[in-house]
mmCIF file with all atom_site columns, C-alpha atoms and ligand atoms in Angstrom:
data_model
loop_
_atom_site.group_PDB
_atom_site.id
_atom_site.type_symbol
_atom_site.label_atom_id
_atom_site.label_alt_id
_atom_site.label_comp_id
_atom_site.label_asym_id
_atom_site.label_entity_id
_atom_site.label_seq_id
_atom_site.pdbx_PDB_ins_code
_atom_site.Cartn_x
_atom_site.Cartn_y
_atom_site.Cartn_z
_atom_site.occupancy
_atom_site.B_iso_or_equiv
_atom_site.pdbx_formal_charge
_atom_site.auth_seq_id
_atom_site.auth_comp_id
_atom_site.auth_asym_id
_atom_site.auth_atom_id
_atom_site.pdbx_PDB_model_num
ATOM   1   C  CA  . UNK Z 1 1   ? 9.264   0.061   10.761  1.00 69.00 ? 11  UNK Z CA  1
ATOM   2   C  CA  . UNK Z 1 2   ? 6.052   -1.894  10.422  1.00 85.00 ? 12  UNK Z CA  1
ATOM   3   C  CA  . UNK Z 1 3   ? 7.457   -4.471  8.060   1.00 90.00 ? 13  UNK Z CA  1
ATOM   4   C  CA  . UNK Z 1 4   ? 7.569   -8.050  9.327   1.00 94.00 ? 14  UNK Z CA  1
ATOM   5   C  CA  . UNK Z 1 5   ? 9.523   -10.997 7.964   1.00 94.00 ? 15  UNK Z CA  1
ATOM   6   C  CA  . UNK Z 1 6   ? 6.318   -12.950 7.605   1.00 94.00 ? 16  UNK Z CA  1
ATOM   7   C  CA  . UNK Z 1 7   ? 5.137   -10.437 4.984   1.00 95.00 ? 17  UNK Z CA  1
ATOM   8   C  CA  . UNK Z 1 8   ? 7.822   -11.676 2.636   1.00 95.00 ? 18  UNK Z CA  1
ATOM   9   C  CA  . UNK Z 1 9   ? 6.395   -13.061 -0.607  1.00 94.00 ? 19  UNK Z CA  1
ATOM   10  C  CA  . UNK Z 1 10  ? 9.709   -14.464 -1.791  1.00 93.00 ? 20  UNK Z CA  1
ATOM   11  C  CA  . UNK Z 1 11  ? 9.926   -12.406 -4.958  1.00 94.00 ? 21  UNK Z CA  1
ATOM   12  C  CA  . UNK Z 1 12  ? 12.622  -9.771  -4.362  1.00 95.00 ? 22  UNK Z CA  1
ATOM   13  C  CA  . UNK Z 1 13  ? 11.117  -7.023  -6.509  1.00 94.00 ? 23  UNK Z CA  1
ATOM   14  C  CA  . UNK Z 1 14  ? 7.737   -7.277  -4.790  1.00 95.00 ? 24  UNK Z CA  1
ATOM   15  C  CA  . UNK Z 1 15  ? 9.221   -7.591  -1.306  1.00 96.00 ? 25  UNK Z CA  1
ATOM   16  C  CA  . UNK Z 1 16  ? 11.369  -4.502  -1.813  1.00 96.00 ? 26  UNK Z CA  1
ATOM   17  C  CA  . UNK Z 1 17  ? 8.379   -2.501  -3.006  1.00 96.00 ? 27  UNK Z CA  1
ATOM   18  C  CA  . UNK Z 1 18  ? 6.306   -3.684  -0.059  1.00 96.00 ? 28  UNK Z CA  1
ATOM   19  C  CA  . UNK Z 1 19  ? 9.106   -2.663  2.320   1.00 96.00 ? 29  UNK Z CA  1
ATOM   20  C  CA  . UNK Z 1 20  ? 9.177   0.775   0.723   1.00 95.00 ? 30  UNK Z CA  1
ATOM   21  C  CA  . UNK Z 1 21  ? 5.411   1.118   1.200   1.00 94.00 ? 31  UNK Z CA  1
ATOM   22  C  CA  . UNK Z 1 22  ? 5.646   0.122   4.860   1.00 94.00 ? 32  UNK Z CA  1
ATOM   23  C  CA  . UNK Z 1 23  ? 8.602   2.442   5.396   1.00 94.00 ? 33  UNK Z CA  1
ATOM   24  C  CA  . UNK Z 1 24  ? 6.751   5.413   3.943   1.00 93.00 ? 34  UNK Z CA  1
ATOM   25  C  CA  . UNK Z 1 25  ? 3.659   4.590   5.906   1.00 92.00 ? 35  UNK Z CA  1
ATOM   26  C  CA  . UNK Z 1 26  ? 5.473   4.296   9.236   1.00 92.00 ? 36  UNK Z CA  1
ATOM   27  C  CA  . UNK Z 1 27  ? 7.185   7.641   8.612   1.00 90.00 ? 37  UNK Z CA  1
ATOM   28  C  CA  . UNK Z 1 28  ? 3.826   9.150   7.853   1.00 90.00 ? 38  UNK Z CA  1
ATOM   29  C  CA  . UNK Z 1 29  ? 2.202   7.725   10.979  1.00 91.00 ? 39  UNK Z CA  1
ATOM   30  C  CA  . UNK Z 1 30  ? 5.059   9.068   13.076  1.00 90.00 ? 40  UNK Z CA  1
ATOM   31  C  CA  . UNK Z 1 31  ? 4.460   12.526  11.671  1.00 88.00 ? 41  UNK Z CA  1
ATOM   32  C  CA  . UNK Z 1 32  ? 0.710   12.226  12.194  1.00 87.00 ? 42  UNK Z CA  1
ATOM   33  C  CA  . UNK Z 1 33  ? 1.302   11.330  15.851  1.00 89.00 ? 43  UNK Z CA  1
ATOM   34  C  CA  . UNK Z 1 34  ? 3.972   13.996  16.385  1.00 88.00 ? 44  UNK Z CA  1
ATOM   35  C  CA  . UNK Z 1 35  ? 3.086   16.875  18.633  1.00 88.00 ? 45  UNK Z CA  1
ATOM   36  C  CA  . UNK Z 1 36  ? 3.297   19.603  16.019  1.00 87.00 ? 46  UNK Z CA  1
ATOM   37  C  CA  . UNK Z 1 37  ? 0.429   21.764  14.737  1.00 87.00 ? 47  UNK Z CA  1
ATOM   38  C  CA  . UNK Z 1 38  ? -1.744  20.135  12.093  1.00 82.00 ? 48  UNK Z CA  1
ATOM   39  C  CA  . UNK Z 1 39  ? -1.249  22.948  9.616   1.00 81.00 ? 49  UNK Z CA  1
ATOM   40  C  CA  . UNK Z 1 40  ? 2.452   22.118  9.602   1.00 85.00 ? 50  UNK Z CA  1
ATOM   41  C  CA  . UNK Z 1 41  ? 1.753   18.524  8.691   1.00 84.00 ? 51  UNK Z CA  1
ATOM   42  C  CA  . UNK Z 1 42  ? -0.053  19.383  5.490   1.00 85.00 ? 52  UNK Z CA  1
ATOM   43  C  CA  . UNK Z 1 43  ? 3.111   19.350  3.372   1.00 88.00 ? 53  UNK Z CA  1
ATOM   44  C  CA  . UNK Z 1 44  ? 3.859   15.840  4.541   1.00 85.00 ? 54  UNK Z CA  1
ATOM   45  C  CA  . UNK Z 1 45  ? 0.263   14.808  3.936   1.00 85.00 ? 55  UNK Z CA  1
ATOM   46  C  CA  . UNK Z 1 46  ? 0.455   16.142  0.392   1.00 88.00 ? 56  UNK Z CA  1
ATOM   47  C  CA  . UNK Z 1 47  ? 3.748   14.357  -0.186  1.00 89.00 ? 57  UNK Z CA  1
ATOM   48  C  CA  . UNK Z 1 48  ? 2.492   11.059  1.186   1.00 88.00 ? 58  UNK Z CA  1
ATOM   49  C  CA  . UNK Z 1 49  ? -0.665  11.273  -0.879  1.00 87.00 ? 59  UNK Z CA  1
ATOM   50  C  CA  . UNK Z 1 50  ? 1.357   11.992  -4.021  1.00 89.00 ? 60  UNK Z CA  1
ATOM   51  C  CA  . UNK Z 1 51  ? 3.754   9.191   -3.237  1.00 91.00 ? 61  UNK Z CA  1
ATOM   52  C  CA  . UNK Z 1 52  ? 1.013   6.685   -2.504  1.00 88.00 ? 62  UNK Z CA  1
ATOM   53  C  CA  . UNK Z 1 53  ? -0.994  7.628   -5.569  1.00 87.00 ? 63  UNK Z CA  1
ATOM   54  C  CA  . UNK Z 1 54  ? 2.073   7.141   -7.836  1.00 92.00 ? 64  UNK Z CA  1
ATOM   55  C  CA  . UNK Z 1 55  ? 3.963   4.364   -6.155  1.00 93.00 ? 65  UNK Z CA  1
ATOM   56  C  CA  . UNK Z 1 56  ? 0.958   2.203   -5.423  1.00 91.00 ? 66  UNK Z CA  1
ATOM   57  C  CA  . UNK Z 1 57  ? -0.028  2.227   -9.111  1.00 90.00 ? 67  UNK Z CA  1
ATOM   58  C  CA  . UNK Z 1 58  ? 3.541   1.429   -10.100 1.00 94.00 ? 68  UNK Z CA  1
ATOM   59  C  CA  . UNK Z 1 59  ? 3.773   -1.371  -7.541  1.00 96.00 ? 69  UNK Z CA  1
ATOM   60  C  CA  . UNK Z 1 60  ? 0.385   -2.858  -8.438  1.00 96.00 ? 70  UNK Z CA  1
ATOM   61  C  CA  . UNK Z 1 61  ? 1.325   -2.872  -12.116 1.00 96.00 ? 71  UNK Z CA  1
ATOM   62  C  CA  . UNK Z 1 62  ? 4.502   -4.806  -11.330 1.00 97.00 ? 72  UNK Z CA  1
ATOM   63  C  CA  . UNK Z 1 63  ? 2.640   -7.203  -9.113  1.00 97.00 ? 73  UNK Z CA  1
ATOM   64  C  CA  . UNK Z 1 64  ? -0.027  -7.807  -11.733 1.00 97.00 ? 74  UNK Z CA  1
ATOM   65  C  CA  . UNK Z 1 65  ? 2.657   -8.315  -14.390 1.00 97.00 ? 75  UNK Z CA  1
ATOM   66  C  CA  . UNK Z 1 66  ? 4.265   -10.937 -12.197 1.00 95.00 ? 76  UNK Z CA  1
ATOM   67  C  CA  . UNK Z 1 67  ? 0.932   -12.670 -11.672 1.00 96.00 ? 77  UNK Z CA  1
ATOM   68  C  CA  . UNK Z 1 68  ? 0.319   -12.776 -15.413 1.00 96.00 ? 78  UNK Z CA  1
ATOM   69  C  CA  . UNK Z 1 69  ? 3.812   -14.194 -16.016 1.00 94.00 ? 79  UNK Z CA  1
ATOM   70  C  CA  . UNK Z 1 70  ? 3.345   -17.042 -13.569 1.00 93.00 ? 80  UNK Z CA  1
ATOM   71  C  CA  . UNK Z 1 71  ? -0.280  -17.700 -14.631 1.00 94.00 ? 81  UNK Z CA  1
ATOM   72  C  CA  . UNK Z 1 72  ? -1.511  -16.920 -11.176 1.00 95.00 ? 82  UNK Z CA  1
ATOM   73  C  CA  . UNK Z 1 73  ? -5.078  -18.303 -11.010 1.00 95.00 ? 83  UNK Z CA  1
ATOM   74  C  CA  . UNK Z 1 74  ? -6.568  -15.556 -8.798  1.00 96.00 ? 84  UNK Z CA  1
ATOM   75  C  CA  . UNK Z 1 75  ? -5.221  -12.659 -10.841 1.00 97.00 ? 85  UNK Z CA  1
ATOM   76  C  CA  . UNK Z 1 76  ? -8.661  -11.155 -11.546 1.00 97.00 ? 86  UNK Z CA  1
ATOM   77  C  CA  . UNK Z 1 77  ? -9.709  -11.177 -7.886  1.00 97.00 ? 87  UNK Z CA  1
ATOM   78  C  CA  . UNK Z 1 78  ? -6.361  -9.645  -7.021  1.00 97.00 ? 88  UNK Z CA  1
ATOM   79  C  CA  . UNK Z 1 79  ? -6.644  -6.952  -9.681  1.00 97.00 ? 89  UNK Z CA  1
ATOM   80  C  CA  . UNK Z 1 80  ? -10.055 -6.037  -8.345  1.00 97.00 ? 90  UNK Z CA  1
ATOM   81  C  CA  . UNK Z 1 81  ? -8.618  -5.613  -4.830  1.00 96.00 ? 91  UNK Z CA  1
ATOM   82  C  CA  . UNK Z 1 82  ? -5.922  -3.356  -6.275  1.00 96.00 ? 92  UNK Z CA  1
ATOM   83  C  CA  . UNK Z 1 83  ? -8.519  -1.338  -8.164  1.00 96.00 ? 93  UNK Z CA  1
ATOM   84  C  CA  . UNK Z 1 84  ? -10.586 -0.773  -5.028  1.00 95.00 ? 94  UNK Z CA  1
ATOM   85  C  CA  . UNK Z 1 85  ? -7.506  0.378   -3.134  1.00 93.00 ? 95  UNK Z CA  1
ATOM   86  C  CA  . UNK Z 1 86  ? -6.427  2.780   -5.880  1.00 93.00 ? 96  UNK Z CA  1
ATOM   87  C  CA  . UNK Z 1 87  ? -9.930  4.218   -5.815  1.00 94.00 ? 97  UNK Z CA  1
ATOM   88  C  CA  . UNK Z 1 88  ? -9.679  4.595   -2.052  1.00 93.00 ? 98  UNK Z CA  1
ATOM   89  C  CA  . UNK Z 1 89  ? -6.465  6.587   -2.355  1.00 92.00 ? 99  UNK Z CA  1
ATOM   90  C  CA  . UNK Z 1 90  ? -7.939  8.744   -5.077  1.00 92.00 ? 100 UNK Z CA  1
ATOM   91  C  CA  . UNK Z 1 91  ? -10.871 9.577   -2.825  1.00 93.00 ? 101 UNK Z CA  1
ATOM   92  C  CA  . UNK Z 1 92  ? -8.414  11.052  -0.329  1.00 91.00 ? 102 UNK Z CA  1
ATOM   93  C  CA  . UNK Z 1 93  ? -6.499  12.850  -3.076  1.00 90.00 ? 103 UNK Z CA  1
ATOM   94  C  CA  . UNK Z 1 94  ? -9.786  14.509  -4.063  1.00 92.00 ? 104 UNK Z CA  1
ATOM   95  C  CA  . UNK Z 1 95  ? -10.646 15.443  -0.488  1.00 91.00 ? 105 UNK Z CA  1
ATOM   96  C  CA  . UNK Z 1 96  ? -7.208  16.990  -0.137  1.00 88.00 ? 106 UNK Z CA  1
ATOM   97  C  CA  . UNK Z 1 97  ? -7.496  18.895  -3.403  1.00 89.00 ? 107 UNK Z CA  1
ATOM   98  C  CA  . UNK Z 1 98  ? -10.812 20.309  -2.308  1.00 92.00 ? 108 UNK Z CA  1
ATOM   99  C  CA  . UNK Z 1 99  ? -9.102  21.653  0.788   1.00 86.00 ? 109 UNK Z CA  1
ATOM   100 C  CA  . UNK Z 1 100 ? -11.223 19.533  3.084   1.00 84.00 ? 110 UNK Z CA  1
ATOM   101 C  CA  . UNK Z 1 101 ? -8.410  17.716  4.789   1.00 82.00 ? 111 UNK Z CA  1
ATOM   102 C  CA  . UNK Z 1 102 ? -8.874  17.955  8.539   1.00 86.00 ? 112 UNK Z CA  1
ATOM   103 C  CA  . UNK Z 1 103 ? -7.016  16.379  11.429  1.00 87.00 ? 113 UNK Z CA  1
ATOM   104 C  CA  . UNK Z 1 104 ? -9.724  13.764  11.561  1.00 90.00 ? 114 UNK Z CA  1
ATOM   105 C  CA  . UNK Z 1 105 ? -9.328  12.978  7.841   1.00 90.00 ? 115 UNK Z CA  1
ATOM   106 C  CA  . UNK Z 1 106 ? -5.571  12.651  8.142   1.00 88.00 ? 116 UNK Z CA  1
ATOM   107 C  CA  . UNK Z 1 107 ? -5.924  10.202  11.000  1.00 90.00 ? 117 UNK Z CA  1
ATOM   108 C  CA  . UNK Z 1 108 ? -8.563  8.298   9.092   1.00 93.00 ? 118 UNK Z CA  1
ATOM   109 C  CA  . UNK Z 1 109 ? -6.333  8.159   6.014   1.00 91.00 ? 119 UNK Z CA  1
ATOM   110 C  CA  . UNK Z 1 110 ? -3.290  6.868   7.906   1.00 91.00 ? 120 UNK Z CA  1
ATOM   111 C  CA  . UNK Z 1 111 ? -5.363  4.261   9.750   1.00 93.00 ? 121 UNK Z CA  1
ATOM   112 C  CA  . UNK Z 1 112 ? -6.945  3.038   6.523   1.00 93.00 ? 122 UNK Z CA  1
ATOM   113 C  CA  . UNK Z 1 113 ? -3.609  2.833   4.759   1.00 92.00 ? 123 UNK Z CA  1
ATOM   114 C  CA  . UNK Z 1 114 ? -2.162  0.833   7.606   1.00 93.00 ? 124 UNK Z CA  1
ATOM   115 C  CA  . UNK Z 1 115 ? -5.108  -1.547  7.870   1.00 94.00 ? 125 UNK Z CA  1
ATOM   116 C  CA  . UNK Z 1 116 ? -5.158  -2.076  4.133   1.00 93.00 ? 126 UNK Z CA  1
ATOM   117 C  CA  . UNK Z 1 117 ? -1.430  -2.660  3.766   1.00 94.00 ? 127 UNK Z CA  1
ATOM   118 C  CA  . UNK Z 1 118 ? -1.281  -5.139  6.618   1.00 94.00 ? 128 UNK Z CA  1
ATOM   119 C  CA  . UNK Z 1 119 ? -4.357  -6.977  5.360   1.00 94.00 ? 129 UNK Z CA  1
ATOM   120 C  CA  . UNK Z 1 120 ? -3.346  -7.013  1.738   1.00 95.00 ? 130 UNK Z CA  1
ATOM   121 C  CA  . UNK Z 1 121 ? 0.376   -7.708  2.043   1.00 96.00 ? 131 UNK Z CA  1
ATOM   122 C  CA  . UNK Z 1 122 ? -0.082  -9.976  5.050   1.00 95.00 ? 132 UNK Z CA  1
ATOM   123 C  CA  . UNK Z 1 123 ? -2.857  -12.067 3.522   1.00 95.00 ? 133 UNK Z CA  1
ATOM   124 C  CA  . UNK Z 1 124 ? -3.657  -11.636 -0.147  1.00 96.00 ? 134 UNK Z CA  1
ATOM   125 C  CA  . UNK Z 1 125 ? -0.101  -11.186 -1.419  1.00 97.00 ? 135 UNK Z CA  1
ATOM   126 C  CA  . UNK Z 1 126 ? 1.034   -14.152 0.647   1.00 96.00 ? 136 UNK Z CA  1
ATOM   127 C  CA  . UNK Z 1 127 ? -0.999  -16.371 -1.631  1.00 96.00 ? 137 UNK Z CA  1
ATOM   128 C  CA  . UNK Z 1 128 ? 1.178   -15.288 -4.544  1.00 95.00 ? 138 UNK Z CA  1
ATOM   129 C  CA  . UNK Z 1 129 ? 4.225   -16.383 -2.566  1.00 94.00 ? 139 UNK Z CA  1
ATOM   130 C  CA  . UNK Z 1 130 ? 2.566   -19.663 -1.745  1.00 94.00 ? 140 UNK Z CA  1
ATOM   131 C  CA  . UNK Z 1 131 ? 1.746   -20.234 -5.397  1.00 95.00 ? 141 UNK Z CA  1
ATOM   132 C  CA  . UNK Z 1 132 ? 5.317   -19.419 -6.477  1.00 92.00 ? 142 UNK Z CA  1
ATOM   133 C  CA  . UNK Z 1 133 ? 6.702   -21.835 -3.899  1.00 91.00 ? 143 UNK Z CA  1
ATOM   134 C  CA  . UNK Z 1 134 ? 4.317   -24.634 -4.875  1.00 89.00 ? 144 UNK Z CA  1
ATOM   135 C  CA  . UNK Z 1 135 ? 4.977   -24.152 -8.546  1.00 84.00 ? 145 UNK Z CA  1
ATOM   136 C  CA  . UNK Z 1 136 ? 8.706   -24.053 -7.875  1.00 70.00 ? 146 UNK Z CA  1
ATOM   137 C  CA  . UNK Z 1 137 ? 8.374   -27.296 -5.963  1.00 51.00 ? 147 UNK Z CA  1
ATOM   138 C  CA  . UNK Z 1 138 ? 6.703   -29.032 -8.872  1.00 47.00 ? 148 UNK Z CA  1
ATOM   139 C  CA  . UNK Z 1 139 ? 9.251   -28.006 -11.452 1.00 43.00 ? 149 UNK Z CA  1
HETATM 140 FE FE1 . LIG Q 2 .   ? -1.269  -7.160  -4.237  1.00 94.23 ? 8   LIG Q FE1 1
#
């Protein structure tokens, strides 16, 4: 599990969704690193791509809803980061659909997902938590 306590935002719904994303990603990375033929990993790749494409949209929508509810000042910057990531996933979905998914592409995809999740959840989403805590403190 790649989840760390310091990734916690302090909003249960968001934290649970983040944990689910990390859980899926660590499973995926384990499979990518497993010593089984690449052709046999394609089903898992397809599944992970489908999951990420659906769940990430669902999670981002919830996160953006939360930001709107609490009048989070950086909501537009945050939405833009989400948009770029969704586009990134869709690029891989397209590559997969075109049958151009190679071992190299799978490794690249898992590494990008990991880097992005750690960066985004570990940094950008933390600011939401900080804002919630500060606002809570003022009330
Ligand atoms: Fe986010």
